[in-house]
Short mmCIF file of N, CA and C in Angstrom, two decimals:
data_model
loop_
_atom_site.label_atom_id
_atom_site.label_comp_id
_atom_site.label_asym_id
_atom_site.label_seq_id
_atom_site.Cartn_x
_atom_site.Cartn_y
_atom_site.Cartn_z
N MET A 1 6.84 16.26 -226.60
CA MET A 1 6.34 15.85 -225.28
C MET A 1 5.60 17.00 -224.63
N ILE A 2 4.42 16.70 -224.10
CA ILE A 2 3.62 17.71 -223.42
C ILE A 2 4.21 17.98 -222.04
N THR A 3 4.47 19.25 -221.76
CA THR A 3 4.98 19.60 -220.44
C THR A 3 3.94 20.29 -219.59
N ARG A 4 3.01 20.99 -220.23
CA ARG A 4 1.96 21.67 -219.49
C ARG A 4 0.71 21.74 -220.35
N VAL A 5 -0.43 21.49 -219.72
CA VAL A 5 -1.72 21.60 -220.37
C VAL A 5 -2.44 22.79 -219.75
N VAL A 6 -3.03 23.63 -220.58
CA VAL A 6 -3.80 24.77 -220.10
C VAL A 6 -5.29 24.44 -220.27
N VAL A 7 -6.03 24.56 -219.19
CA VAL A 7 -7.47 24.36 -219.21
C VAL A 7 -8.11 25.72 -218.96
N ILE A 8 -8.98 26.14 -219.88
CA ILE A 8 -9.66 27.42 -219.76
C ILE A 8 -11.08 27.16 -219.26
N GLY A 9 -11.39 27.67 -218.10
CA GLY A 9 -12.73 27.52 -217.53
C GLY A 9 -12.72 26.58 -216.34
N ALA A 10 -13.07 27.11 -215.18
CA ALA A 10 -13.06 26.33 -213.95
C ALA A 10 -14.47 25.90 -213.55
N GLY A 11 -15.30 25.61 -214.54
CA GLY A 11 -16.61 25.05 -214.25
C GLY A 11 -16.46 23.57 -213.96
N LEU A 12 -17.57 22.88 -213.89
CA LEU A 12 -17.56 21.46 -213.58
C LEU A 12 -16.68 20.66 -214.55
N GLY A 13 -16.82 20.93 -215.85
CA GLY A 13 -16.03 20.21 -216.85
C GLY A 13 -14.55 20.53 -216.76
N GLY A 14 -14.20 21.81 -216.63
CA GLY A 14 -12.80 22.21 -216.56
C GLY A 14 -12.10 21.67 -215.33
N LEU A 15 -12.77 21.74 -214.18
CA LEU A 15 -12.17 21.22 -212.95
C LEU A 15 -11.99 19.70 -213.01
N THR A 16 -12.98 19.00 -213.57
CA THR A 16 -12.87 17.55 -213.69
C THR A 16 -11.73 17.18 -214.63
N LEU A 17 -11.64 17.88 -215.76
CA LEU A 17 -10.55 17.62 -216.70
C LEU A 17 -9.20 17.88 -216.04
N ALA A 18 -9.08 18.98 -215.31
CA ALA A 18 -7.82 19.29 -214.63
C ALA A 18 -7.43 18.19 -213.65
N HIS A 19 -8.39 17.69 -212.88
CA HIS A 19 -8.10 16.60 -211.94
C HIS A 19 -7.65 15.35 -212.69
N ALA A 20 -8.33 15.00 -213.76
CA ALA A 20 -7.97 13.80 -214.52
C ALA A 20 -6.57 13.93 -215.12
N LEU A 21 -6.25 15.10 -215.66
CA LEU A 21 -4.92 15.30 -216.24
C LEU A 21 -3.83 15.25 -215.18
N ARG A 22 -4.09 15.84 -214.01
CA ARG A 22 -3.10 15.77 -212.92
C ARG A 22 -2.93 14.34 -212.44
N THR A 23 -4.03 13.61 -212.36
CA THR A 23 -3.95 12.20 -211.96
C THR A 23 -3.09 11.41 -212.95
N ALA A 24 -3.15 11.81 -214.23
CA ALA A 24 -2.36 11.15 -215.27
C ALA A 24 -0.91 11.63 -215.27
N GLY A 25 -0.56 12.53 -214.36
CA GLY A 25 0.82 12.97 -214.22
C GLY A 25 1.19 14.21 -215.02
N LEU A 26 0.21 14.89 -215.59
CA LEU A 26 0.51 16.09 -216.37
C LEU A 26 0.46 17.34 -215.50
N ASP A 27 1.24 18.34 -215.87
CA ASP A 27 1.23 19.63 -215.22
C ASP A 27 0.08 20.43 -215.83
N VAL A 28 -0.82 20.94 -215.00
CA VAL A 28 -2.01 21.62 -215.51
C VAL A 28 -2.08 23.04 -214.96
N ALA A 29 -2.35 23.98 -215.85
CA ALA A 29 -2.66 25.35 -215.46
C ALA A 29 -4.14 25.56 -215.74
N LEU A 30 -4.88 26.04 -214.75
CA LEU A 30 -6.32 26.21 -214.86
C LEU A 30 -6.64 27.70 -214.76
N TYR A 31 -7.37 28.22 -215.74
CA TYR A 31 -7.72 29.64 -215.76
C TYR A 31 -9.23 29.82 -215.77
N GLU A 32 -9.67 30.81 -215.01
CA GLU A 32 -11.10 31.15 -214.94
C GLU A 32 -11.20 32.66 -215.01
N ARG A 33 -12.11 33.17 -215.81
CA ARG A 33 -12.24 34.62 -215.94
C ARG A 33 -13.00 35.25 -214.80
N GLY A 34 -13.76 34.46 -214.06
CA GLY A 34 -14.53 35.01 -212.94
C GLY A 34 -13.62 35.60 -211.88
N PRO A 35 -13.96 36.76 -211.32
CA PRO A 35 -13.09 37.43 -210.37
C PRO A 35 -13.12 36.87 -208.95
N ARG A 36 -14.08 36.02 -208.63
CA ARG A 36 -14.21 35.53 -207.26
C ARG A 36 -13.34 34.31 -207.02
N THR A 37 -12.90 34.16 -205.80
CA THR A 37 -12.15 32.98 -205.40
C THR A 37 -12.87 32.33 -204.22
N GLY A 38 -12.54 31.10 -203.95
CA GLY A 38 -13.15 30.40 -202.83
C GLY A 38 -14.49 29.82 -203.20
N PRO A 39 -15.18 29.26 -202.22
CA PRO A 39 -16.47 28.61 -202.49
C PRO A 39 -17.48 29.61 -203.04
N GLN A 40 -18.22 29.17 -204.01
CA GLN A 40 -19.27 29.99 -204.60
C GLN A 40 -20.60 29.55 -204.01
N PRO A 41 -21.45 30.51 -203.65
CA PRO A 41 -22.77 30.10 -203.16
C PRO A 41 -23.57 29.45 -204.29
N ALA A 42 -24.24 28.37 -203.96
CA ALA A 42 -25.02 27.66 -204.98
C ALA A 42 -26.29 28.44 -205.26
N GLY A 43 -26.48 28.81 -206.51
CA GLY A 43 -27.68 29.49 -206.90
C GLY A 43 -28.53 28.59 -207.79
N TYR A 44 -28.09 27.37 -208.01
CA TYR A 44 -28.79 26.45 -208.89
C TYR A 44 -28.30 25.04 -208.59
N GLY A 45 -29.00 24.07 -209.08
CA GLY A 45 -28.58 22.69 -208.94
C GLY A 45 -28.13 22.15 -210.28
N ILE A 46 -27.29 21.18 -210.25
CA ILE A 46 -26.82 20.53 -211.46
C ILE A 46 -27.19 19.06 -211.37
N HIS A 47 -27.90 18.57 -212.38
CA HIS A 47 -28.23 17.15 -212.43
C HIS A 47 -27.08 16.41 -213.10
N ILE A 48 -26.57 15.42 -212.43
CA ILE A 48 -25.50 14.60 -213.00
C ILE A 48 -26.02 13.16 -213.03
N ASN A 49 -26.11 12.60 -214.23
CA ASN A 49 -26.66 11.25 -214.37
C ASN A 49 -25.61 10.20 -214.00
N ASP A 50 -25.95 8.93 -214.16
CA ASP A 50 -25.03 7.87 -213.74
C ASP A 50 -23.73 7.87 -214.55
N HIS A 51 -23.79 8.25 -215.82
CA HIS A 51 -22.56 8.33 -216.61
C HIS A 51 -21.65 9.43 -216.07
N GLY A 52 -22.23 10.58 -215.74
CA GLY A 52 -21.46 11.68 -215.16
C GLY A 52 -20.89 11.32 -213.81
N ASN A 53 -21.68 10.62 -212.98
CA ASN A 53 -21.17 10.18 -211.67
C ASN A 53 -19.97 9.26 -211.83
N ARG A 54 -20.06 8.32 -212.76
CA ARG A 54 -18.93 7.40 -212.97
C ARG A 54 -17.70 8.15 -213.46
N ALA A 55 -17.89 9.14 -214.35
CA ALA A 55 -16.76 9.92 -214.85
C ALA A 55 -16.12 10.73 -213.72
N LEU A 56 -16.95 11.37 -212.90
CA LEU A 56 -16.39 12.12 -211.78
C LEU A 56 -15.68 11.21 -210.79
N HIS A 57 -16.28 10.07 -210.51
CA HIS A 57 -15.66 9.12 -209.58
C HIS A 57 -14.30 8.66 -210.09
N ALA A 58 -14.18 8.48 -211.40
CA ALA A 58 -12.92 8.03 -211.99
C ALA A 58 -11.87 9.14 -212.03
N CYS A 59 -12.31 10.39 -212.14
CA CYS A 59 -11.37 11.50 -212.33
C CYS A 59 -10.96 12.22 -211.05
N LEU A 60 -11.83 12.25 -210.07
CA LEU A 60 -11.54 13.05 -208.88
C LEU A 60 -10.70 12.28 -207.87
N PRO A 61 -9.82 12.99 -207.16
CA PRO A 61 -9.14 12.36 -206.03
C PRO A 61 -10.19 11.91 -205.01
N ALA A 62 -9.88 10.89 -204.26
CA ALA A 62 -10.84 10.30 -203.32
C ALA A 62 -11.45 11.33 -202.38
N GLU A 63 -10.65 12.24 -201.85
CA GLU A 63 -11.20 13.23 -200.91
C GLU A 63 -12.15 14.21 -201.60
N ASN A 64 -11.89 14.53 -202.87
CA ASN A 64 -12.80 15.41 -203.60
C ASN A 64 -14.09 14.68 -203.96
N TRP A 65 -13.97 13.39 -204.33
CA TRP A 65 -15.18 12.61 -204.60
C TRP A 65 -16.04 12.54 -203.35
N ALA A 66 -15.41 12.34 -202.20
CA ALA A 66 -16.16 12.25 -200.94
C ALA A 66 -16.91 13.56 -200.67
N LEU A 67 -16.27 14.71 -200.92
CA LEU A 67 -16.94 16.00 -200.74
C LEU A 67 -18.12 16.14 -201.69
N PHE A 68 -17.91 15.75 -202.94
CA PHE A 68 -19.00 15.79 -203.93
C PHE A 68 -20.14 14.88 -203.50
N ASP A 69 -19.81 13.65 -203.14
CA ASP A 69 -20.81 12.67 -202.77
C ASP A 69 -21.58 13.10 -201.52
N ASP A 70 -20.86 13.63 -200.52
CA ASP A 70 -21.51 14.08 -199.29
C ASP A 70 -22.44 15.26 -199.52
N GLY A 71 -22.12 16.11 -200.51
CA GLY A 71 -22.93 17.28 -200.79
C GLY A 71 -24.06 17.04 -201.77
N SER A 72 -24.15 15.82 -202.29
CA SER A 72 -25.16 15.50 -203.29
C SER A 72 -26.47 15.09 -202.63
N VAL A 73 -27.55 15.42 -203.29
CA VAL A 73 -28.88 14.99 -202.84
C VAL A 73 -29.63 14.40 -204.02
N ALA A 74 -30.52 13.48 -203.72
CA ALA A 74 -31.34 12.90 -204.78
C ALA A 74 -32.28 13.97 -205.31
N ALA A 75 -32.46 13.97 -206.59
CA ALA A 75 -33.35 14.94 -207.22
C ALA A 75 -34.35 14.21 -208.10
N PRO A 76 -35.54 14.79 -208.25
CA PRO A 76 -36.49 14.15 -209.16
C PRO A 76 -35.95 14.19 -210.58
N ASN A 77 -36.29 13.18 -211.33
CA ASN A 77 -35.85 13.10 -212.72
C ASN A 77 -36.89 13.81 -213.58
N VAL A 78 -36.73 15.11 -213.70
CA VAL A 78 -37.72 15.94 -214.38
C VAL A 78 -37.00 16.95 -215.27
N ILE A 79 -37.64 17.30 -216.36
CA ILE A 79 -37.14 18.35 -217.24
C ILE A 79 -38.18 19.46 -217.25
N ARG A 80 -37.74 20.68 -216.95
CA ARG A 80 -38.65 21.83 -216.95
C ARG A 80 -38.22 22.81 -218.04
N PHE A 81 -39.19 23.31 -218.76
CA PHE A 81 -38.95 24.34 -219.76
C PHE A 81 -39.53 25.64 -219.21
N ARG A 82 -38.71 26.69 -219.22
CA ARG A 82 -39.12 27.97 -218.64
C ARG A 82 -39.10 29.08 -219.70
N ASP A 83 -39.88 30.11 -219.42
CA ASP A 83 -39.85 31.27 -220.30
C ASP A 83 -38.80 32.27 -219.82
N GLN A 84 -38.74 33.44 -220.45
CA GLN A 84 -37.71 34.43 -220.13
C GLN A 84 -37.83 34.99 -218.71
N THR A 85 -38.97 34.82 -218.06
CA THR A 85 -39.13 35.27 -216.68
C THR A 85 -39.01 34.11 -215.69
N LEU A 86 -38.58 32.96 -216.18
CA LEU A 86 -38.36 31.73 -215.41
C LEU A 86 -39.65 31.06 -214.93
N ASP A 87 -40.79 31.45 -215.47
CA ASP A 87 -42.03 30.73 -215.18
C ASP A 87 -42.00 29.40 -215.94
N VAL A 88 -42.49 28.34 -215.30
CA VAL A 88 -42.48 27.02 -215.92
C VAL A 88 -43.54 26.96 -217.02
N LEU A 89 -43.09 26.62 -218.23
CA LEU A 89 -44.00 26.45 -219.36
C LEU A 89 -44.57 25.05 -219.40
N THR A 90 -43.72 24.07 -219.21
CA THR A 90 -44.15 22.67 -219.17
C THR A 90 -43.11 21.87 -218.42
N GLU A 91 -43.52 20.71 -217.98
CA GLU A 91 -42.65 19.85 -217.18
C GLU A 91 -42.82 18.41 -217.65
N LEU A 92 -41.72 17.72 -217.86
CA LEU A 92 -41.73 16.31 -218.26
C LEU A 92 -41.23 15.47 -217.10
N GLN A 93 -42.09 14.61 -216.56
CA GLN A 93 -41.69 13.69 -215.50
C GLN A 93 -41.10 12.44 -216.14
N LEU A 94 -39.86 12.13 -215.81
CA LEU A 94 -39.22 10.93 -216.32
C LEU A 94 -39.27 9.86 -215.24
N SER A 95 -38.62 8.73 -215.45
CA SER A 95 -38.62 7.69 -214.43
C SER A 95 -37.97 8.21 -213.15
N SER A 96 -38.36 7.64 -212.05
CA SER A 96 -37.84 8.12 -210.76
C SER A 96 -36.37 7.75 -210.63
N PRO A 97 -35.61 8.55 -209.84
CA PRO A 97 -34.19 8.25 -209.63
C PRO A 97 -33.95 6.86 -209.05
N ALA A 98 -34.88 6.37 -208.21
CA ALA A 98 -34.71 5.05 -207.62
C ALA A 98 -34.70 3.95 -208.68
N GLU A 99 -35.48 4.17 -209.75
CA GLU A 99 -35.51 3.18 -210.83
C GLU A 99 -34.23 3.19 -211.65
N ASN A 100 -33.50 4.30 -211.59
CA ASN A 100 -32.25 4.44 -212.34
C ASN A 100 -31.08 4.64 -211.36
N ALA A 101 -31.08 3.88 -210.28
CA ALA A 101 -30.06 4.05 -209.25
C ALA A 101 -28.66 3.94 -209.82
N ASP A 102 -27.80 4.82 -209.36
CA ASP A 102 -26.42 4.84 -209.85
C ASP A 102 -25.69 3.61 -209.33
N PRO A 103 -24.86 3.01 -210.19
CA PRO A 103 -24.14 1.79 -209.78
C PRO A 103 -22.97 2.05 -208.83
N ILE A 104 -22.58 3.30 -208.60
CA ILE A 104 -21.45 3.57 -207.70
C ILE A 104 -21.93 3.39 -206.27
N VAL A 105 -21.24 2.58 -205.53
CA VAL A 105 -21.58 2.33 -204.13
C VAL A 105 -21.04 3.47 -203.30
N HIS A 106 -21.88 4.03 -202.45
CA HIS A 106 -21.47 5.20 -201.64
C HIS A 106 -20.78 4.74 -200.39
#
């Protein structure tokens, strides 16, 4: 019988997994090697598609989902390729987010 699950890495995937395991009634220990605690300043954006939104919605406690949802903004559906100095090499415009609206009702 599993008594404790250890999750290594407190990134988006690790935190989501920890929430899902706790929701399932398991004891979870979460470890992160980064020395900082508390909110991290956003230095980048993360695109989460409709499958990712559904997974987060299913795994997160309602109050955490609300925080995520409130802090989310619509982003263009684009892929950019950059060089080592972060200059854009090329950009692929995909269908607009409105055409691929997420099925989760806000």
